[in-house]
Coordinates of C-alpha atoms and ligand atoms in Angstrom, one line a residue:
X299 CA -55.9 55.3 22.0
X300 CA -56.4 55.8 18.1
X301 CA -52.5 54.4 17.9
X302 CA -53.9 50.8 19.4
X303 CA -54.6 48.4 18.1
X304 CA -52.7 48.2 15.1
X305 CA -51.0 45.6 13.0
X306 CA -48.2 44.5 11.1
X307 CA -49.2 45.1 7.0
X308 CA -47.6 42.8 4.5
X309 CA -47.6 44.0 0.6
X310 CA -46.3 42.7 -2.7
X311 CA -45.3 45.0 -5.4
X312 CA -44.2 44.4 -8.7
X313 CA -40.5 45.1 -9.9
X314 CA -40.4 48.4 -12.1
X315 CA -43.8 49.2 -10.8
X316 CA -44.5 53.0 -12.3
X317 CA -44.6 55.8 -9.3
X318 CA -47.6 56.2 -7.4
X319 CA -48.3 52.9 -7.2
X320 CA -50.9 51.8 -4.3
X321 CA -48.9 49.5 -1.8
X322 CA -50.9 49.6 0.7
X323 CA -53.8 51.3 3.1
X324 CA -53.3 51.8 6.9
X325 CA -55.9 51.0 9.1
X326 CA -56.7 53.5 11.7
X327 CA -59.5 54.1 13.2
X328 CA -60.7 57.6 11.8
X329 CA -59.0 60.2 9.2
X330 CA -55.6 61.0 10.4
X331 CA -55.9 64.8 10.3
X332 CA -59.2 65.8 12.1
X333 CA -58.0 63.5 14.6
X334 CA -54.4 64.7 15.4
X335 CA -52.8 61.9 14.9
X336 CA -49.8 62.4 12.5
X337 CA -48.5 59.8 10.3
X338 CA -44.5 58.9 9.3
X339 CA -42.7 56.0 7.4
X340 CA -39.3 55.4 9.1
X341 CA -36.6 53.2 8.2
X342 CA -33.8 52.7 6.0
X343 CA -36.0 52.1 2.4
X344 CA -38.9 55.0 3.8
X345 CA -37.9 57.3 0.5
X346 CA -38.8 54.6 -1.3
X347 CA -42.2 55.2 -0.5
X348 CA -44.3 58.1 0.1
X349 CA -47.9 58.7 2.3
X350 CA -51.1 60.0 1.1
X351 CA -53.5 59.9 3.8
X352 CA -53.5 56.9 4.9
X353 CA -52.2 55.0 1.6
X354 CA -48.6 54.6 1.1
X355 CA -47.6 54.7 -2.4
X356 CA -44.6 53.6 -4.4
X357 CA -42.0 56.7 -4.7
X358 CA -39.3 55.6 -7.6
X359 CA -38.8 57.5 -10.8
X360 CA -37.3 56.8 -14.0
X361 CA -33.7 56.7 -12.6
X362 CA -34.7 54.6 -9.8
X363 CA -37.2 51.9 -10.5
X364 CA -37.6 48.9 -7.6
X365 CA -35.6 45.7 -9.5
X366 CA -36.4 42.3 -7.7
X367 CA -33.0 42.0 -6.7
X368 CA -32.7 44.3 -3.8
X369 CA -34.6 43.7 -0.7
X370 CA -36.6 46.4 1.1
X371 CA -38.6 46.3 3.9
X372 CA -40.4 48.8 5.9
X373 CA -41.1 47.7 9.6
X374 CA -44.1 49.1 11.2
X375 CA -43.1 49.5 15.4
X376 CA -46.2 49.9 17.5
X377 CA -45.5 49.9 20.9
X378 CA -47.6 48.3 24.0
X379 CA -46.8 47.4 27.3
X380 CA -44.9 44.4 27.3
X381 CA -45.3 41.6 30.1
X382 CA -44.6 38.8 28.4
X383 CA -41.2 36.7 27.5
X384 CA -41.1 35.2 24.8
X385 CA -41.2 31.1 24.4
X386 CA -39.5 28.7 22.2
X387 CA -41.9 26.4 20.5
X388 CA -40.9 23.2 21.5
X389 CA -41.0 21.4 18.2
X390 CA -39.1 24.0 16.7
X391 CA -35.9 23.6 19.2
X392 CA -35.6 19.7 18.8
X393 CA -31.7 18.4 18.4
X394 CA -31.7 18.3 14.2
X395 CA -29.3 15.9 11.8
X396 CA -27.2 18.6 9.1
X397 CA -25.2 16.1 6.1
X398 CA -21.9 17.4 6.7
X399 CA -22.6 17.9 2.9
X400 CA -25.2 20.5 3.6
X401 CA -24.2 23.4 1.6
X402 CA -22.9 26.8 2.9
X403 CA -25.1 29.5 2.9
X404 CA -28.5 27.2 2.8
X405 CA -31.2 27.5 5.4
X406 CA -30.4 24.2 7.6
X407 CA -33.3 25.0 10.1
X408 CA -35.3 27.4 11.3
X409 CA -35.9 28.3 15.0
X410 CA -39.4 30.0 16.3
X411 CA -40.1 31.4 19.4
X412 CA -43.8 32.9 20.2
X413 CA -44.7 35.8 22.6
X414 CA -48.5 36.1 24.5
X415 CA -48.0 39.9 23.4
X416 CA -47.6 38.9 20.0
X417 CA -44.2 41.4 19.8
X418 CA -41.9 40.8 16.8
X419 CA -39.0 38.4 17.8
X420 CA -35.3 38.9 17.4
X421 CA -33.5 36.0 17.0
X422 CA -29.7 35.7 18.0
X423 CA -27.2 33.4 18.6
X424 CA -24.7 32.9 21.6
X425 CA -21.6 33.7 20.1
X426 CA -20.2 32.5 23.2
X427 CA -20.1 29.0 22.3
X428 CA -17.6 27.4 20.3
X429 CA -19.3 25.4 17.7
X430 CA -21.1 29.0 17.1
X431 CA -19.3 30.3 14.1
X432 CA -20.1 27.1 11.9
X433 CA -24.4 29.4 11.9
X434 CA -25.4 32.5 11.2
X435 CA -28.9 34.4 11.3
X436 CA -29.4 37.1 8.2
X437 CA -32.8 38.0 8.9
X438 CA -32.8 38.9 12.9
X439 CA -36.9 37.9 13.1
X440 CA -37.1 35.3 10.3
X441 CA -35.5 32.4 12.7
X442 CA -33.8 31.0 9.6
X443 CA -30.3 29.7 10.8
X444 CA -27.7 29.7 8.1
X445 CA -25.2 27.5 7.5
X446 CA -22.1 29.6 7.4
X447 CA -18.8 27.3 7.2
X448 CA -18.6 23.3 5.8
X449 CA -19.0 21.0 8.1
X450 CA -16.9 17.8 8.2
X451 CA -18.4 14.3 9.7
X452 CA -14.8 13.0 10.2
X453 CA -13.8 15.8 12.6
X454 CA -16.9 16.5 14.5
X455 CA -20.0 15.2 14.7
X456 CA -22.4 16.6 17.1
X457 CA -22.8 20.6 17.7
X458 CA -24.6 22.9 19.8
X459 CA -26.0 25.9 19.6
X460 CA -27.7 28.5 21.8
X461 CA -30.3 30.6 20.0
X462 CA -31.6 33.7 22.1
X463 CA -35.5 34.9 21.1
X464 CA -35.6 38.9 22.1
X465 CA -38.3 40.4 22.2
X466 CA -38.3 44.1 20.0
X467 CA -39.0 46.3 22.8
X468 CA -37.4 48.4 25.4
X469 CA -37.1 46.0 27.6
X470 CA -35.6 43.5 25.5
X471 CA -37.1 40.3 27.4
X472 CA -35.1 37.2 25.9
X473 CA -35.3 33.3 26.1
X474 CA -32.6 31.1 25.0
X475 CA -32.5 27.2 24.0
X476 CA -30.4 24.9 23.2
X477 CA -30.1 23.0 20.3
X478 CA -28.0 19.9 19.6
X479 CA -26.7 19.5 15.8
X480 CA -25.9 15.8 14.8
X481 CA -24.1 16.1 11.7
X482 CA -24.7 13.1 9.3
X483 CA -21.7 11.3 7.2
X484 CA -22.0 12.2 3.5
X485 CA -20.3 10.9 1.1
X486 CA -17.1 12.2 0.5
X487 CA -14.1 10.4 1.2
X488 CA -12.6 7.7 -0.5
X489 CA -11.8 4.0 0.4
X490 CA -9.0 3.0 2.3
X491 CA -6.9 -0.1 2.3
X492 CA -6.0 -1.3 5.8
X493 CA -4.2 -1.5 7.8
X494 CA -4.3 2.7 7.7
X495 CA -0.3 3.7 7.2
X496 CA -0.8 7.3 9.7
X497 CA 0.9 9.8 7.5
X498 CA 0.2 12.4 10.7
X499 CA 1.0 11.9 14.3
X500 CA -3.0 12.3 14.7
X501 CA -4.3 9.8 16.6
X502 CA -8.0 10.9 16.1
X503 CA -7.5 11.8 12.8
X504 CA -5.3 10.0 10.9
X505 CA -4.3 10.4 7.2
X506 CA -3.7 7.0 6.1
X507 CA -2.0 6.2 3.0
X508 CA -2.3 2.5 1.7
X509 CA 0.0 -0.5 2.4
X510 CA 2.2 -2.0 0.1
X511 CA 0.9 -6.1 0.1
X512 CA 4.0 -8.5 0.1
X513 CA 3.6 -11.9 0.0
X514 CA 6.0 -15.0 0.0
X515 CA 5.2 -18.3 -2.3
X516 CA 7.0 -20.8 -2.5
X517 CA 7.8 -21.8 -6.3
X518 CA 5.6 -24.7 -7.5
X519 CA 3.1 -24.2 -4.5
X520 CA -0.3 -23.5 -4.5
X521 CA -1.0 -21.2 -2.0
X522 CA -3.7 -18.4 -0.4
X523 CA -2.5 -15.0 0.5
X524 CA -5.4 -14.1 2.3
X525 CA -7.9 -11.7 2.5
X526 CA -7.1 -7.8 1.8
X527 CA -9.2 -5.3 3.4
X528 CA -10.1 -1.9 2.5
X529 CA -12.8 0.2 4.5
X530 CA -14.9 2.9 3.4
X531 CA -13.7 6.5 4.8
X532 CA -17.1 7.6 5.6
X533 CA -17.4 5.1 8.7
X534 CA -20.6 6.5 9.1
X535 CA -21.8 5.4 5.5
X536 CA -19.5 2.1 5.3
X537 CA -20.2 1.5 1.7
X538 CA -20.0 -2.0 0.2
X539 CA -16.5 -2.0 -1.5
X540 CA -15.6 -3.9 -5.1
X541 CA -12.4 -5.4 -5.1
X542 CA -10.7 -5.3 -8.3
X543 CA -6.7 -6.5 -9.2
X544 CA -6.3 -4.0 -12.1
X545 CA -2.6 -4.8 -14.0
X546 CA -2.7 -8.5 -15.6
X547 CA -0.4 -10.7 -13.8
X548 CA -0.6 -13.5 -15.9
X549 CA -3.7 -14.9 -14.2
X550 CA -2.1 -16.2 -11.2
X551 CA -4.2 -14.5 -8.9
X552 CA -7.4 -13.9 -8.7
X553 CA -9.5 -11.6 -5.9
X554 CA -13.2 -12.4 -4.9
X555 CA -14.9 -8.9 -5.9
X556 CA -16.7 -8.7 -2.5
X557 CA -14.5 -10.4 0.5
X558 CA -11.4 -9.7 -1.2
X559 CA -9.7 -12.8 -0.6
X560 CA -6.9 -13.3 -3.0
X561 CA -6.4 -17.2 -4.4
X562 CA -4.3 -18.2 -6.5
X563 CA -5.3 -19.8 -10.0
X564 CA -2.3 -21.6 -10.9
X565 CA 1.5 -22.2 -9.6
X566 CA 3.9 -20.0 -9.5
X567 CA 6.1 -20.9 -11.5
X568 CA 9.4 -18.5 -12.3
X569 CA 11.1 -18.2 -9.5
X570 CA 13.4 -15.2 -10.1
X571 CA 10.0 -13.4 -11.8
X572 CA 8.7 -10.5 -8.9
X573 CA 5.0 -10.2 -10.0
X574 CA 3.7 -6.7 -9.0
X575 CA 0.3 -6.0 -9.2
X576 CA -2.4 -3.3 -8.8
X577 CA -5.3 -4.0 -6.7
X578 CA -8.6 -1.4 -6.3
X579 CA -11.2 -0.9 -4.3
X580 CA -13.5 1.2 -5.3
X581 CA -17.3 2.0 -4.1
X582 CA -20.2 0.1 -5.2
X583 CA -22.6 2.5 -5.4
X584 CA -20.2 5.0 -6.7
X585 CA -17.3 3.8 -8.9
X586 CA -15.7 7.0 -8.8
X587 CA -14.7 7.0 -5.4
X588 CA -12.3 3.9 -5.3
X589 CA -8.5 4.0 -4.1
X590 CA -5.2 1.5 -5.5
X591 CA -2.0 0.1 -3.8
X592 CA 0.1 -2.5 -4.8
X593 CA 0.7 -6.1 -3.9
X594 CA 4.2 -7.7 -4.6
X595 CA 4.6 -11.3 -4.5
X596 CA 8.1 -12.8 -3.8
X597 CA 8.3 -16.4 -5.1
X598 CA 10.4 -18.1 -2.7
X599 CA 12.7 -21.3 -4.1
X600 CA 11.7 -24.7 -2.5
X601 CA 14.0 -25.5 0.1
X602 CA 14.8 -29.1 0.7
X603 CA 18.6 -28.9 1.0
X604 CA 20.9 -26.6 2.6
X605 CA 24.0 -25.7 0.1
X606 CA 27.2 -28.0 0.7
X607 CA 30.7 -27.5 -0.5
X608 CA 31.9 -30.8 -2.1
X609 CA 35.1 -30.8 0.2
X610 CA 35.7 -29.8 4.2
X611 CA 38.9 -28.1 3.0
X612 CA 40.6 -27.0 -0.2
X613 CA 44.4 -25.9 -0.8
X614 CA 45.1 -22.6 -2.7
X615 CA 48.3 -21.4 -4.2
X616 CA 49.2 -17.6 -4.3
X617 CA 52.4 -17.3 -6.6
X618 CA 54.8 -14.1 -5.6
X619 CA 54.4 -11.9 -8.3
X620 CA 54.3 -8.2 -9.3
X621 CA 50.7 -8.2 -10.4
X622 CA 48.7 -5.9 -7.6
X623 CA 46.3 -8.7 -8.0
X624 CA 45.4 -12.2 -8.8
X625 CA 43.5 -15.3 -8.8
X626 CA 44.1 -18.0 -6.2
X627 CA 44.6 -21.3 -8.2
X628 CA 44.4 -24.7 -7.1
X629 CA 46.7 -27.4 -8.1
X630 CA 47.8 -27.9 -11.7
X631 CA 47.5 -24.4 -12.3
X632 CA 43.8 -24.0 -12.5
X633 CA 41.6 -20.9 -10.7
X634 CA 40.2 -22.1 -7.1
X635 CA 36.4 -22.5 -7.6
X636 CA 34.7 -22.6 -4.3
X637 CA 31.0 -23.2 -5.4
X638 CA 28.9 -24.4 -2.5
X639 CA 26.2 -26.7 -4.7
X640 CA 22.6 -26.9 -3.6
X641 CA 20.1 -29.3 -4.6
X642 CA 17.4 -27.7 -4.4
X643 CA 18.4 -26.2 -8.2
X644 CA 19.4 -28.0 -11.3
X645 CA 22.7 -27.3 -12.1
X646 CA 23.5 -27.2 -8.4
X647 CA 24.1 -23.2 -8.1
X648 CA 21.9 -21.2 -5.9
X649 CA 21.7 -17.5 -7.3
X650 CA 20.7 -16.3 -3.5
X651 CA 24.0 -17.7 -1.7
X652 CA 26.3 -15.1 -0.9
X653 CA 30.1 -16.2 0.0
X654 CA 32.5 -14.3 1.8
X655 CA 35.5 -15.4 4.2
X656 CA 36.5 -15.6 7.2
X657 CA 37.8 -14.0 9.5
X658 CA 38.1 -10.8 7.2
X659 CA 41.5 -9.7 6.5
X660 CA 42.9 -6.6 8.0
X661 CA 42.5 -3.1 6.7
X662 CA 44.4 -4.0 3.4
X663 CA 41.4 -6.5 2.7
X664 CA 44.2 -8.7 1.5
X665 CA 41.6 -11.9 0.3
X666 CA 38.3 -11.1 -1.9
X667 CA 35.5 -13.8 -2.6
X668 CA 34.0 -13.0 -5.9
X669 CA 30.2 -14.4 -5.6
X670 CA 31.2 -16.5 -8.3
X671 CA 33.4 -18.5 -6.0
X672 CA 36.8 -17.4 -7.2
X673 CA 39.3 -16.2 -4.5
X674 CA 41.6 -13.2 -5.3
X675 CA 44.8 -12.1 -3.7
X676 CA 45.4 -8.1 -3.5
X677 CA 49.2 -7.4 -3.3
X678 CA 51.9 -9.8 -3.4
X679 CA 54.3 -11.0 -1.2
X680 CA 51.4 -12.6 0.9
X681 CA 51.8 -14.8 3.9
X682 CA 50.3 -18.3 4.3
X683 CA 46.8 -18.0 6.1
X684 CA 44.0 -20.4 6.5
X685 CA 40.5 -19.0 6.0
X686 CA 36.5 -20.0 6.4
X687 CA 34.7 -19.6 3.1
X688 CA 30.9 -19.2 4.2
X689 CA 28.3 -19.6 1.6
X690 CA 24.8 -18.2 3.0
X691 CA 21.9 -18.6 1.3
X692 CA 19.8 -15.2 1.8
X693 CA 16.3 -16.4 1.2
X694 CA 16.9 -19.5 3.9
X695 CA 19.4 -18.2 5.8
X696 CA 21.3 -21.7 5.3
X697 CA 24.9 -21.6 5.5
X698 CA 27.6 -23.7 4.7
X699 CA 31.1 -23.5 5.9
X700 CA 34.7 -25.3 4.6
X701 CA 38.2 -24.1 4.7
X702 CA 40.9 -23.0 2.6
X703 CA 44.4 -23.0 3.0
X704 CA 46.3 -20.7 1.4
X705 CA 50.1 -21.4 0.6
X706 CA 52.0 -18.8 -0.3
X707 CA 54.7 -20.3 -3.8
X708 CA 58.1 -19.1 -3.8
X709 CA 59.5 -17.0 -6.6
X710 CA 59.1 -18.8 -9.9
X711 CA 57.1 -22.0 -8.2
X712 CA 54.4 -23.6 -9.4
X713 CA 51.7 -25.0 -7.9
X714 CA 52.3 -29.0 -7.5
X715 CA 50.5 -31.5 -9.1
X716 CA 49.1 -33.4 -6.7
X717 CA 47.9 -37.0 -6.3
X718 CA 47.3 -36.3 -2.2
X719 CA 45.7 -32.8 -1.7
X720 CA 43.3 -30.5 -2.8
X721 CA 40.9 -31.2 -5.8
X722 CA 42.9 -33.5 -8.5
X723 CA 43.1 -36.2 -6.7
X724 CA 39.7 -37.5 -7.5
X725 CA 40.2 -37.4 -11.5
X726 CA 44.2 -38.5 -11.2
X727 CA 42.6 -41.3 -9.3
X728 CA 40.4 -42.4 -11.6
X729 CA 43.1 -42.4 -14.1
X730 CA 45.2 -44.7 -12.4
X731 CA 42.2 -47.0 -11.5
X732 CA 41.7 -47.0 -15.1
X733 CA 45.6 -47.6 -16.3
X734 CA 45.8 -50.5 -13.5
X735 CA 42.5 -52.0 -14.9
X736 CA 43.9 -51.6 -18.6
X737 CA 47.2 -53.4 -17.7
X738 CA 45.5 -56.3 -15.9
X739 CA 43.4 -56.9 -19.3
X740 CA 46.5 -56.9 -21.1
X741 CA 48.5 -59.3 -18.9
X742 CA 45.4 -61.4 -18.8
X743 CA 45.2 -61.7 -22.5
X744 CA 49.3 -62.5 -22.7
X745 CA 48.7 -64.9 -19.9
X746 CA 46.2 -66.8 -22.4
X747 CA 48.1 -66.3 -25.3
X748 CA 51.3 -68.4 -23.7
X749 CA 49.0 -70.7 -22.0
X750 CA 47.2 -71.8 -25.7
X751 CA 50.6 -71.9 -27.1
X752 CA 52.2 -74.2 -24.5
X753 CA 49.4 -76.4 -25.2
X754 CA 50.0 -76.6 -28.7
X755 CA 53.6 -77.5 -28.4
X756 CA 52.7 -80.0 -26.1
X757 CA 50.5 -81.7 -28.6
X758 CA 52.7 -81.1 -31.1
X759 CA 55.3 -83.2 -29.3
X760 CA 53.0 -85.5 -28.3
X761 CA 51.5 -86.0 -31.9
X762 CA 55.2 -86.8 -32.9
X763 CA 56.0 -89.6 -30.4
X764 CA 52.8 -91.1 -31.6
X765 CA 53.5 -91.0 -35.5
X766 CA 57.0 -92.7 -34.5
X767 CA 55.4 -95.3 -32.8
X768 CA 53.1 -96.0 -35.5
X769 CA 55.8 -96.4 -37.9
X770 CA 58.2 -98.5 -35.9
X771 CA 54.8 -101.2 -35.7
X772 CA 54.2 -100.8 -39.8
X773 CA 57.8 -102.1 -40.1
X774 CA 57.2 -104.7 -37.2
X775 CA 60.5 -103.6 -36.1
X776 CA 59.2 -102.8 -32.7
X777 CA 62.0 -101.7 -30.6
X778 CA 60.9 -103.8 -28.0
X779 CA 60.6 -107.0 -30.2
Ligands
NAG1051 C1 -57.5 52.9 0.3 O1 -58.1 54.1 0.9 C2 -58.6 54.9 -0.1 C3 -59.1 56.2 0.6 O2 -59.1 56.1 2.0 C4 -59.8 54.2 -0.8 O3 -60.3 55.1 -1.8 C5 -59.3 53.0 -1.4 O4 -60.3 52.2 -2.0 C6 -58.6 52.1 -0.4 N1 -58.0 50.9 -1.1 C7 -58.1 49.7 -0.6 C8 -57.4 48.6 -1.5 O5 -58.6 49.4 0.5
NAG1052 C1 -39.1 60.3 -3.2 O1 -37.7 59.9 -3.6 C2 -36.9 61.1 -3.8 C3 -35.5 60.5 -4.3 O2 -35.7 59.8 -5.5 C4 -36.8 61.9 -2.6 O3 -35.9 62.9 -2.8 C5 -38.1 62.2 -2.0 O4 -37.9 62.9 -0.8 C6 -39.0 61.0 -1.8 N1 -40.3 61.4 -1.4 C7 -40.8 61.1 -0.2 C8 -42.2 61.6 0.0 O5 -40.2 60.3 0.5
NAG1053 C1 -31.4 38.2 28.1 O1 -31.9 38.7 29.3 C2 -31.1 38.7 30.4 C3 -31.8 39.2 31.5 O2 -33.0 38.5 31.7 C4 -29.9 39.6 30.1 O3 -29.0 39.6 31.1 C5 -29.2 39.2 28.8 O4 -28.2 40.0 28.4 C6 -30.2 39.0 27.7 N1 -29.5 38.5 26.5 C7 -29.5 39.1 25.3 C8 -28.8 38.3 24.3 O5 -30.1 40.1 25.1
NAG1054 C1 -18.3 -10.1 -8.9 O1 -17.9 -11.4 -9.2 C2 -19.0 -12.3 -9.6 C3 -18.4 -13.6 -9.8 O2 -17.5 -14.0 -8.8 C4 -19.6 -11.8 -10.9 O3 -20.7 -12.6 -11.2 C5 -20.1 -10.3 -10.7 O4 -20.5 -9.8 -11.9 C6 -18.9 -9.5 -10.2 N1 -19.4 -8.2 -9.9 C7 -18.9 -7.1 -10.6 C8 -19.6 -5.8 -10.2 O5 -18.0 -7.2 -11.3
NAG1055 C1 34.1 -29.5 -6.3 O1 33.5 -28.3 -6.7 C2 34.3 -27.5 -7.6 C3 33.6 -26.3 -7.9 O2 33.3 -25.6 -6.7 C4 34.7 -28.3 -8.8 O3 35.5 -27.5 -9.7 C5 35.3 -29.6 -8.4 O4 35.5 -30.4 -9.6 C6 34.4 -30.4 -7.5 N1 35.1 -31.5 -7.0 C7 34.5 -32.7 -6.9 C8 35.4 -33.8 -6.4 O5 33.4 -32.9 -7.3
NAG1056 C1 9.3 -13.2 3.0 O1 10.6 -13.7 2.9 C2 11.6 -12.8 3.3 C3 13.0 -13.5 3.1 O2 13.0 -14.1 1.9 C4 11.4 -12.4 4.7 O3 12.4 -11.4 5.0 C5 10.0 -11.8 4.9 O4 9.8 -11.5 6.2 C6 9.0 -12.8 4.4 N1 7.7 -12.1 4.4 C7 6.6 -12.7 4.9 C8 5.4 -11.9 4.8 O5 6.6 -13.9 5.2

């Protein structure tokens, strides 16, 4: 009965404390040796200590002094009969929110369970459970649960845990509970434009790399390419994003900081000039966390007219020759240009229309269609053929289609001048407009000329009959008198 009764002692001692020194008294009811009852420190640090009566004093020496960063305890066991099972408190076994950035190691809450026979508690957890190896309890009756492996928002967010409270005796009485772990979004991942590219097969959790923006304007159009969106990849945080377009592209566009919609500030205005720009979105309340992708901006020509070949068909010459190949000339001599002219440009020529004949020749590819327009023969020796030059223009898809005929020249021939096919006819036509409209000046003017000098003779004449008379009445000799 003199073991009854007793209590659990709690004592502090100083690091380096000298030997001897008083940790603690036990309280017992009487002196321990009259009464028979025999005292003993057990446990793993009971050398460190040593029993005088009932006072336990501090047994180090020079060699081995107590240093603050070791950790000993003594537990005192006093045994009763034991009815009781233990019981959670109810406060204490609530579902708790853990940051996913809660750091390993750290205490991220602590579980109590109380007993009627007031019996030190053991607390372990269910290793059964999955989500069990993510916690940890280093002091078996402290209740502290540990945090023992990062946790991640984006891959899981709720846990559970079962906790078992034992009791330290023989019989080993245990309760268990259930506790449910909602893990809070920290922090830590960056923003993402959308829409999300999937890098993974992942469905759940995708790794998203950003999109490239393209955009079409039309030159000389004002236009809006829209709104870009980027999303914060803590969904659970959603941060407010700033929207930033990062390389200078000439001030042509312009991004509102918080909607992200993307104007444009002036007209584009070179056509064949691919701006490329940077655009960023980056985290309001932390600029450090922001992400970039590009946005390229194709300006389109205006398209009013389709591309047109001055002529439905044209007439080439290929002259047999020894050359392995040549150009296909036209007549008078001169290379076959077959320039399809569009109107939407200046000096007529589309830089986007891509010409090629048809139907393609067989293996030998005897016909080529420079993109220039020119036509050349590979080989000689070639046989008449009609072809279909096709001009396309890529950005419309417009095409434009006229024919050739190719006539193959006989050894030494040269192509005709002609006043009835192919292309010279036009400017030989013109010349004999012109030499028919010079001739009929010149006749004109002879015509006048003889009709001014007929008139003067005939006054002449006329002036001469009337001097005669004249005379012949001076004399009065008239010759009708
Ligand atoms: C501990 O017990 C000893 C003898 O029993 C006594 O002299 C001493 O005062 C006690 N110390 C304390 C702190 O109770
Ligand atoms: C005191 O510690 C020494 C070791 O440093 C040990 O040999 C000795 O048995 C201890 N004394 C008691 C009473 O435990
Ligand atoms: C808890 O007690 C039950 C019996 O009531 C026993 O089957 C079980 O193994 C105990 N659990 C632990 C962890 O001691
Ligand atoms: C966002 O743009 C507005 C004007 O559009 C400007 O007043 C504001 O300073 C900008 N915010 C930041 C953070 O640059
Ligand atoms: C037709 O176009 C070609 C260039 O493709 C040019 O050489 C020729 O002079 C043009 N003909 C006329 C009648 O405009
Ligand atoms: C832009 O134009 C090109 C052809 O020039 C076309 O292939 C592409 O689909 C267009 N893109 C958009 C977004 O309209």
């Amino acid at each position: 009965s003199s073991c009854l009764g007793g209590e659990d002692i709690f004592a502090a001692v100083r690091e380096n404390s000298p030997d001897g020194q008083f940790i603690a008294n036990l309280s017992i009811a009487g002196d321990p040796r009259p009464s028979g009852i025999r005292l003993a420190l057990s446990g793993d640090s009971a050398d460190w200590f040593s029993l005088e009566g009932n006072t336990i004093r501090l047994n180090a020496s020079f060699s081995r002094a107590l240093d603050r960063e070791s950790e000993y305890r003594i537990m005192a066991e006093i045994l009763n009969e034991n009815d009781n099972k233990p019981v959670f408190m109810e406060e204490t076994v609530q579902p708790v929110a853990v940051s996913e950035l809660a750091a390993v190691n750290s205490v991220v809450f602590v579980v109590k369970a109380v007993d009627a026979d007031e019996d030190t508690i053991v607390y372990v957890i269910d290793r059964s459970l999955p989500d069990s190896s993510y916690f940890r309890i280093d002091l078996p009756n402290s209740g502290d649960v540990i945090l023992s492996k990062h946790l991640d928002y984006e891959t899981k967010t709720q846990m559970q845990l079962a906790i078992y409270a034992e009791m330290n005796t023989p019989e080993k009485y245990n309760t268990s509970a259930t506790i449910m772990i909602n893990v809070l979004d920290g922090d830590d991942q960056y923003p993402q434009f959308q829409p999300c590219v999937p890098l993974t097969q992942d469905a759940v959790h995708p790794i998203c790399t950003n999109p490239i923006y393209t955009v079409n304007v039309t030159e000389a159009h004002q236009f809006s390419p829209g709104r870009i969106r980027a999303v914060d990849g803590d969904r659970g945080l959603d941060a407010p994003l700033l929207y930033t377009i990062l390389s200078a592209d000439d001030g042509c566009f312009h991004i509102d900081n918080q909607s992200g919609e993307v104007t444009m500030s002036r007209l584009a205005e070179h056509r064949l000039l691919m701006p490329t720009f940077q655009l960023q979105a980056s985290q309001v309340d932390d600029p450090r966390k922001y992400t970039i992708t590009s946005a390229v901006v194709r300006v389109l020509a205006q398209n009013h007219f389709a591309p047109q070949f001055n002529s439905s068909t044209y007439v080439g010459f290929v002259p047999q020759s020894r050359e392995s190949s040549m150009l296909v000339s036209t007549h008078g001599n001169q290379a076959l240009l077959l320039q399809a002219i569009d109107r939407d440009f200046q000096d007529g020529i589309n830089p986007k229309v891509h010409y090629s004949l048809w139907p393609k020749s067989n293996n030998t590819r005897l016909y080529h269609m420079t993109q220039e327009g020119y036509v050349i023969a590979k080989g000689n020796l070639l046989p008449a053929s009609e072809k279909q030059v096709i001009a396309t223009d890529q950005e419309s898809g417009e095409v434009a289609r006229a024919t050739v005929e190719i006539v193959a020249l006989q050894r030494g021939e040269r192509a005709p001048w002609s006043l009835f096919g192919g292309q010279k006819r036009y400017t030989l036509h013109v010349d004999v407009v012109l030499a028919g409209g010079i001739m009929a000046a010149v006749l004109l003017l002879l015509l006048v000329t003889l009709m001014f000098l007929l008139l003067w003779l005939v006054r002449r004449w006329r002036q001469q009959q009337d001097v005669a008379a004249k005379d012949s009445v001076a004399q009065g000799k008239h010759r009708n008198v």
